[in-house]
Amino acid sequence: RKEVEQDPGPFNVPEGATVAFNCTYSNSASQSFFWYRQDCRKEPKLLMSVYSSGNEDGRFTAQLNRASQYISLLIRDSKLSDSATYLCVLYTNAGKSTFGDGTTLTVKP
Amino acid sequence: EPEVTQTPSHQVTQMGQEVILRCVPISNHLYFYWYRQILGQKVEFLVSFYNNEISEKSEIFDDQFSVERPDGSNFTLKIRSTKLEDSAMYFCAGNTQSLDEQFFGPGTRLTVL
């Protein structure tokens, strides 16, 4: 079983749509959780940190469920500029990071 | 806003040659990382580095790889004898606390011929 499993995608949605991504993880020692976005041939950039209490940043909402070992990302009112690959990332206290395979989102006019 | 920089942006080398990839992290960062991403594949962790020592390394980071931060600014990844399968984008990253978000450099594209 992979350490991090993401929705395989791709997701193709119209502008204004709401889209949700899920990510499950197997290492219960994981300490920090993040969603990064990666544009084609660019470096990953932080989108949001993910907490058990849930957090929201504008159109983006992230949630962590430690008991079920999954994290989610919800994007409301999708924009063309949201088109990217979304990466689920976990860190352990030992300094090791694990990335998911990524879920590609294409928002179409 | 401070940024992580990496040089060169693209390195082409012959199989068997040594390469050194360079990174200048953000000045107040204490933890440093190297990742690689083969074209079309996921980002893979290579190594983490703190207090001039390797904290953690992956199975990919074998004896052909080494890292150092000799002068307190540059953070380098050396590949001693490159193989064709080392062709990838290599990203450097850093943070102030090991569990905080990491800031990535723009990457070095390594092509091994």
mmCIF file of C-alpha atoms in Angstrom:
data_model
loop_
_atom_site.group_PDB
_atom_site.id
_atom_site.type_symbol
_atom_site.label_atom_id
_atom_site.label_comp_id
_atom_site.label_asym_id
_atom_site.label_seq_id
_atom_site.Cartn_x
_atom_site.Cartn_y
_atom_site.Cartn_z
ATOM 1 C CA ARG A 1 0.000 0.000 0.000
ATOM 2 C CA LYS A 2 1.322 3.471 -0.858
ATOM 3 C CA GLU A 3 2.108 5.752 2.075
ATOM 4 C CA VAL A 4 -0.042 8.469 0.551
ATOM 5 C CA GLU A 5 -2.906 7.849 -1.842
ATOM 6 C CA GLN A 6 -4.597 10.659 -3.678
ATOM 7 C CA ASP A 7 -7.635 10.743 -5.928
ATOM 8 C CA PRO A 8 -6.136 9.782 -9.285
ATOM 9 C CA GLY A 9 -7.993 12.391 -11.334
ATOM 10 C CA PRO A 10 -7.770 14.168 -13.645
ATOM 11 C CA PHE A 11 -10.588 16.471 -12.708
ATOM 12 C CA ASN A 12 -12.035 18.577 -15.504
ATOM 13 C CA VAL A 13 -14.586 21.074 -14.230
ATOM 14 C CA PRO A 14 -16.279 24.227 -15.524
ATOM 15 C CA GLU A 15 -15.573 27.606 -13.996
ATOM 16 C CA GLY A 16 -17.605 28.152 -10.874
ATOM 17 C CA ALA A 17 -17.783 24.482 -9.964
ATOM 18 C CA THR A 18 -16.999 23.072 -6.546
ATOM 19 C CA VAL A 19 -14.427 20.293 -6.506
ATOM 20 C CA ALA A 20 -13.121 18.105 -3.684
ATOM 21 C CA PHE A 21 -9.908 16.110 -3.433
ATOM 22 C CA ASN A 22 -9.155 13.408 -0.921
ATOM 23 C CA CYS A 23 -5.942 11.919 0.300
ATOM 24 C CA THR A 24 -5.419 8.945 2.614
ATOM 25 C CA TYR A 25 -2.227 8.074 4.435
ATOM 26 C CA SER A 26 -0.932 4.973 6.159
ATOM 27 C CA ASN A 27 1.771 6.291 8.493
ATOM 28 C CA SER A 28 0.111 7.162 11.786
ATOM 29 C CA ALA A 29 3.359 8.870 12.869
ATOM 30 C CA SER A 30 2.699 11.652 10.373
ATOM 31 C CA GLN A 31 2.748 14.956 12.212
ATOM 32 C CA SER A 32 2.076 17.745 9.742
ATOM 33 C CA PHE A 33 -0.177 17.835 6.744
ATOM 34 C CA PHE A 34 -0.271 20.204 3.808
ATOM 35 C CA TRP A 35 -1.768 20.805 0.429
ATOM 36 C CA TYR A 36 0.687 22.167 -2.125
ATOM 37 C CA ARG A 37 -0.030 23.143 -5.675
ATOM 38 C CA GLN A 38 2.350 22.566 -8.541
ATOM 39 C CA ASP A 39 2.090 24.235 -11.909
ATOM 40 C CA CYS A 40 3.617 22.526 -14.921
ATOM 41 C CA ARG A 41 7.418 22.275 -14.630
ATOM 42 C CA LYS A 42 7.454 24.558 -11.573
ATOM 43 C CA GLU A 43 8.262 24.020 -7.926
ATOM 44 C CA PRO A 44 5.564 23.013 -5.415
ATOM 45 C CA LYS A 45 4.083 25.960 -3.544
ATOM 46 C CA LEU A 46 2.150 25.821 -0.307
ATOM 47 C CA LEU A 47 -1.593 26.152 -0.682
ATOM 48 C CA MET A 48 -2.705 25.379 2.861
ATOM 49 C CA SER A 49 -1.669 23.730 6.071
ATOM 50 C CA VAL A 50 -4.242 21.189 7.276
ATOM 51 C CA TYR A 51 -5.480 20.913 10.843
ATOM 52 C CA SER A 52 -7.916 18.629 12.639
ATOM 53 C CA SER A 53 -10.113 21.609 13.371
ATOM 54 C CA GLY A 54 -10.315 22.380 9.666
ATOM 55 C CA ASN A 55 -9.172 25.581 8.090
ATOM 56 C CA GLU A 56 -10.498 27.859 5.427
ATOM 57 C CA ASP A 57 -8.770 30.391 3.208
ATOM 58 C CA GLY A 58 -11.158 32.148 0.884
ATOM 59 C CA ARG A 59 -12.500 29.591 -1.570
ATOM 60 C CA PHE A 60 -10.346 26.794 -0.151
ATOM 61 C CA THR A 61 -11.200 24.561 2.810
ATOM 62 C CA ALA A 62 -8.942 21.823 4.156
ATOM 63 C CA GLN A 63 -9.746 19.156 6.711
ATOM 64 C CA LEU A 64 -7.788 16.477 8.540
ATOM 65 C CA ASN A 65 -9.332 13.343 10.023
ATOM 66 C CA ARG A 66 -6.653 11.623 12.080
ATOM 67 C CA ALA A 67 -8.861 8.729 13.134
ATOM 68 C CA SER A 68 -9.587 7.773 9.523
ATOM 69 C CA GLN A 69 -6.204 8.991 8.290
ATOM 70 C CA TYR A 70 -7.356 11.184 5.470
ATOM 71 C CA ILE A 71 -7.183 14.805 4.487
ATOM 72 C CA SER A 72 -9.390 16.700 2.092
ATOM 73 C CA LEU A 73 -9.351 19.883 0.059
ATOM 74 C CA LEU A 74 -12.461 21.647 -1.154
ATOM 75 C CA ILE A 75 -12.302 24.354 -3.800
ATOM 76 C CA ARG A 76 -15.414 26.460 -4.292
ATOM 77 C CA ASP A 77 -16.213 28.694 -7.251
ATOM 78 C CA SER A 78 -13.324 27.317 -9.336
ATOM 79 C CA LYS A 79 -11.322 29.776 -11.399
ATOM 80 C CA LEU A 80 -9.287 29.146 -14.521
ATOM 81 C CA SER A 81 -6.209 29.981 -12.470
ATOM 82 C CA ASP A 82 -6.920 27.043 -10.154
ATOM 83 C CA SER A 83 -5.808 24.678 -12.926
ATOM 84 C CA ALA A 84 -2.773 22.884 -11.503
ATOM 85 C CA THR A 85 -1.693 19.659 -9.840
ATOM 86 C CA TYR A 86 -2.600 19.473 -6.150
ATOM 87 C CA LEU A 87 -0.217 17.581 -3.904
ATOM 88 C CA CYS A 88 -1.029 16.057 -0.543
ATOM 89 C CA VAL A 89 2.104 16.195 1.645
ATOM 90 C CA LEU A 90 2.889 14.668 5.017
ATOM 91 C CA TYR A 91 5.848 15.303 7.297
ATOM 92 C CA THR A 92 7.116 13.135 10.125
ATOM 93 C CA ASN A 93 9.045 14.458 13.094
ATOM 94 C CA ALA A 94 12.167 12.758 11.774
ATOM 95 C CA GLY A 95 12.364 15.240 8.921
ATOM 96 C CA LYS A 96 11.007 12.958 6.229
ATOM 97 C CA SER A 97 8.352 14.173 3.807
ATOM 98 C CA THR A 98 6.027 12.086 1.719
ATOM 99 C CA PHE A 99 4.220 13.451 -1.308
ATOM 100 C CA GLY A 100 1.165 12.010 -2.948
ATOM 101 C CA ASP A 101 1.153 11.400 -6.682
ATOM 102 C CA GLY A 102 -0.884 14.557 -7.176
ATOM 103 C CA THR A 103 -4.327 15.220 -8.583
ATOM 104 C CA THR A 104 -4.565 17.293 -11.731
ATOM 105 C CA LEU A 105 -7.333 19.855 -11.960
ATOM 106 C CA THR A 106 -8.312 21.591 -15.175
ATOM 107 C CA VAL A 107 -10.881 24.352 -14.933
ATOM 108 C CA LYS A 108 -12.497 25.160 -18.253
ATOM 109 C CA PRO A 109 -14.362 28.303 -19.318
ATOM 110 C CA GLU B 1 10.150 38.452 -0.056
ATOM 111 C CA PRO B 2 13.154 36.142 0.362
ATOM 112 C CA GLU B 3 13.378 33.202 -2.014
ATOM 113 C CA VAL B 4 15.277 29.965 -2.341
ATOM 114 C CA THR B 5 17.558 30.043 -5.365
ATOM 115 C CA GLN B 6 19.087 27.148 -7.251
ATOM 116 C CA THR B 7 21.847 26.956 -9.824
ATOM 117 C CA PRO B 8 22.155 25.976 -12.552
ATOM 118 C CA SER B 9 18.613 25.953 -13.870
ATOM 119 C CA HIS B 10 19.559 23.216 -16.333
ATOM 120 C CA GLN B 11 22.553 20.890 -16.219
ATOM 121 C CA VAL B 12 23.426 18.484 -18.994
ATOM 122 C CA THR B 13 26.046 15.860 -18.254
ATOM 123 C CA GLN B 14 27.445 12.614 -19.570
ATOM 124 C CA MET B 15 26.737 9.359 -17.783
ATOM 125 C CA GLY B 16 29.408 8.638 -15.209
ATOM 126 C CA GLN B 17 30.266 12.284 -14.597
ATOM 127 C CA GLU B 18 29.974 14.017 -11.255
ATOM 128 C CA VAL B 19 27.526 16.870 -10.837
ATOM 129 C CA ILE B 20 27.001 19.367 -8.051
ATOM 130 C CA LEU B 21 23.667 21.089 -7.720
ATOM 131 C CA ARG B 22 23.638 24.267 -5.680
ATOM 132 C CA CYS B 23 21.004 25.903 -3.548
ATOM 133 C CA VAL B 24 20.957 29.091 -1.512
ATOM 134 C CA PRO B 25 18.254 28.692 1.127
ATOM 135 C CA ILE B 26 16.396 31.518 2.830
ATOM 136 C CA SER B 27 18.750 32.954 5.439
ATOM 137 C CA ASN B 28 16.756 32.178 8.588
ATOM 138 C CA HIS B 29 15.957 28.593 7.620
ATOM 139 C CA LEU B 30 17.530 25.852 9.695
ATOM 140 C CA TYR B 31 16.274 22.665 8.021
ATOM 141 C CA PHE B 32 17.115 21.835 4.436
ATOM 142 C CA TYR B 33 15.904 19.248 1.986
ATOM 143 C CA TRP B 34 16.510 17.832 -1.460
ATOM 144 C CA TYR B 35 13.796 16.277 -3.592
ATOM 145 C CA ARG B 36 13.720 14.919 -7.083
ATOM 146 C CA GLN B 37 10.902 14.685 -9.595
ATOM 147 C CA ILE B 38 11.303 12.515 -12.655
ATOM 148 C CA LEU B 39 9.302 13.936 -15.557
ATOM 149 C CA GLY B 40 5.644 13.027 -15.197
ATOM 150 C CA GLN B 41 6.122 11.423 -11.798
ATOM 151 C CA LYS B 42 5.675 12.392 -8.169
ATOM 152 C CA VAL B 43 7.971 14.493 -6.014
ATOM 153 C CA GLU B 44 10.287 12.143 -4.100
ATOM 154 C CA PHE B 45 12.085 12.949 -0.869
ATOM 155 C CA LEU B 46 15.845 12.435 -0.982
ATOM 156 C CA VAL B 47 17.332 13.832 2.206
ATOM 157 C CA SER B 48 16.841 16.229 5.096
ATOM 158 C CA PHE B 49 19.708 18.143 6.709
ATOM 159 C CA TYR B 50 19.936 19.963 10.016
ATOM 160 C CA ASN B 51 22.819 21.251 12.106
ATOM 161 C CA ASN B 52 25.302 20.107 9.473
ATOM 162 C CA GLU B 53 24.104 16.530 9.577
ATOM 163 C CA ILE B 54 21.756 14.367 7.607
ATOM 164 C CA SER B 55 18.557 13.886 9.620
ATOM 165 C CA GLU B 56 16.787 11.461 7.350
ATOM 166 C CA LYS B 57 17.353 9.997 3.903
ATOM 167 C CA SER B 58 15.343 7.869 1.531
ATOM 168 C CA GLU B 59 16.281 4.660 -0.256
ATOM 169 C CA ILE B 60 17.035 6.719 -3.345
ATOM 170 C CA PHE B 61 19.818 8.565 -1.509
ATOM 171 C CA ASP B 62 22.501 5.911 -1.876
ATOM 172 C CA ASP B 63 26.297 6.163 -1.733
ATOM 173 C CA GLN B 64 26.354 8.046 -5.019
ATOM 174 C CA PHE B 65 24.690 11.027 -3.336
ATOM 175 C CA SER B 66 26.072 13.425 -0.781
ATOM 176 C CA VAL B 67 25.056 16.772 0.670
ATOM 177 C CA GLU B 68 26.912 19.500 2.437
ATOM 178 C CA ARG B 69 26.603 23.069 3.574
ATOM 179 C CA PRO B 70 30.232 24.098 3.721
ATOM 180 C CA ASP B 71 30.001 27.841 4.158
ATOM 181 C CA GLY B 72 26.723 28.367 5.979
ATOM 182 C CA SER B 73 24.949 29.582 2.885
ATOM 183 C CA ASN B 74 25.170 27.211 -0.078
ATOM 184 C CA PHE B 75 23.540 23.820 0.324
ATOM 185 C CA THR B 76 24.777 21.372 -2.279
ATOM 186 C CA LEU B 77 23.772 17.989 -3.625
ATOM 187 C CA LYS B 78 26.531 15.982 -5.277
ATOM 188 C CA ILE B 79 25.947 12.978 -7.475
ATOM 189 C CA ARG B 80 29.257 11.176 -7.870
ATOM 190 C CA SER B 81 28.729 9.105 -10.988
ATOM 191 C CA THR B 82 25.539 10.001 -12.770
ATOM 192 C CA LYS B 83 23.277 7.412 -14.360
ATOM 193 C CA LEU B 84 20.669 7.881 -17.056
ATOM 194 C CA GLU B 85 17.944 7.375 -14.438
ATOM 195 C CA ASP B 86 19.228 10.360 -12.452
ATOM 196 C CA SER B 87 17.686 12.617 -15.086
ATOM 197 C CA ALA B 88 15.059 14.594 -13.205
ATOM 198 C CA MET B 89 14.187 17.942 -11.699
ATOM 199 C CA TYR B 90 15.920 18.426 -8.376
ATOM 200 C CA PHE B 91 14.310 20.755 -5.865
ATOM 201 C CA CYS B 92 15.901 22.231 -2.777
ATOM 202 C CA ALA B 93 13.670 23.341 0.110
ATOM 203 C CA GLY B 94 13.977 24.727 3.602
ATOM 204 C CA ASN B 95 12.062 25.726 6.703
ATOM 205 C CA THR B 96 12.622 27.154 10.161
ATOM 206 C CA GLN B 97 10.946 24.308 12.020
ATOM 207 C CA SER B 98 10.958 20.738 10.766
ATOM 208 C CA LEU B 99 7.167 20.437 10.785
ATOM 209 C CA ASP B 100 6.462 23.817 9.173
ATOM 210 C CA GLU B 101 5.761 24.450 5.522
ATOM 211 C CA GLN B 102 8.768 24.121 3.284
ATOM 212 C CA PHE B 103 9.791 26.755 0.779
ATOM 213 C CA PHE B 104 11.004 25.322 -2.489
ATOM 214 C CA GLY B 105 13.533 26.607 -4.954
ATOM 215 C CA PRO B 106 12.731 26.710 -8.677
ATOM 216 C CA GLY B 107 14.635 23.486 -9.294
ATOM 217 C CA THR B 108 17.548 22.301 -11.418
ATOM 218 C CA ARG B 109 16.724 20.156 -14.406
ATOM 219 C CA LEU B 110 19.406 17.485 -14.704
ATOM 220 C CA THR B 111 19.752 15.664 -18.008
ATOM 221 C CA VAL B 112 22.129 12.713 -18.125
ATOM 222 C CA LEU B 113 23.108 11.581 -21.625
#
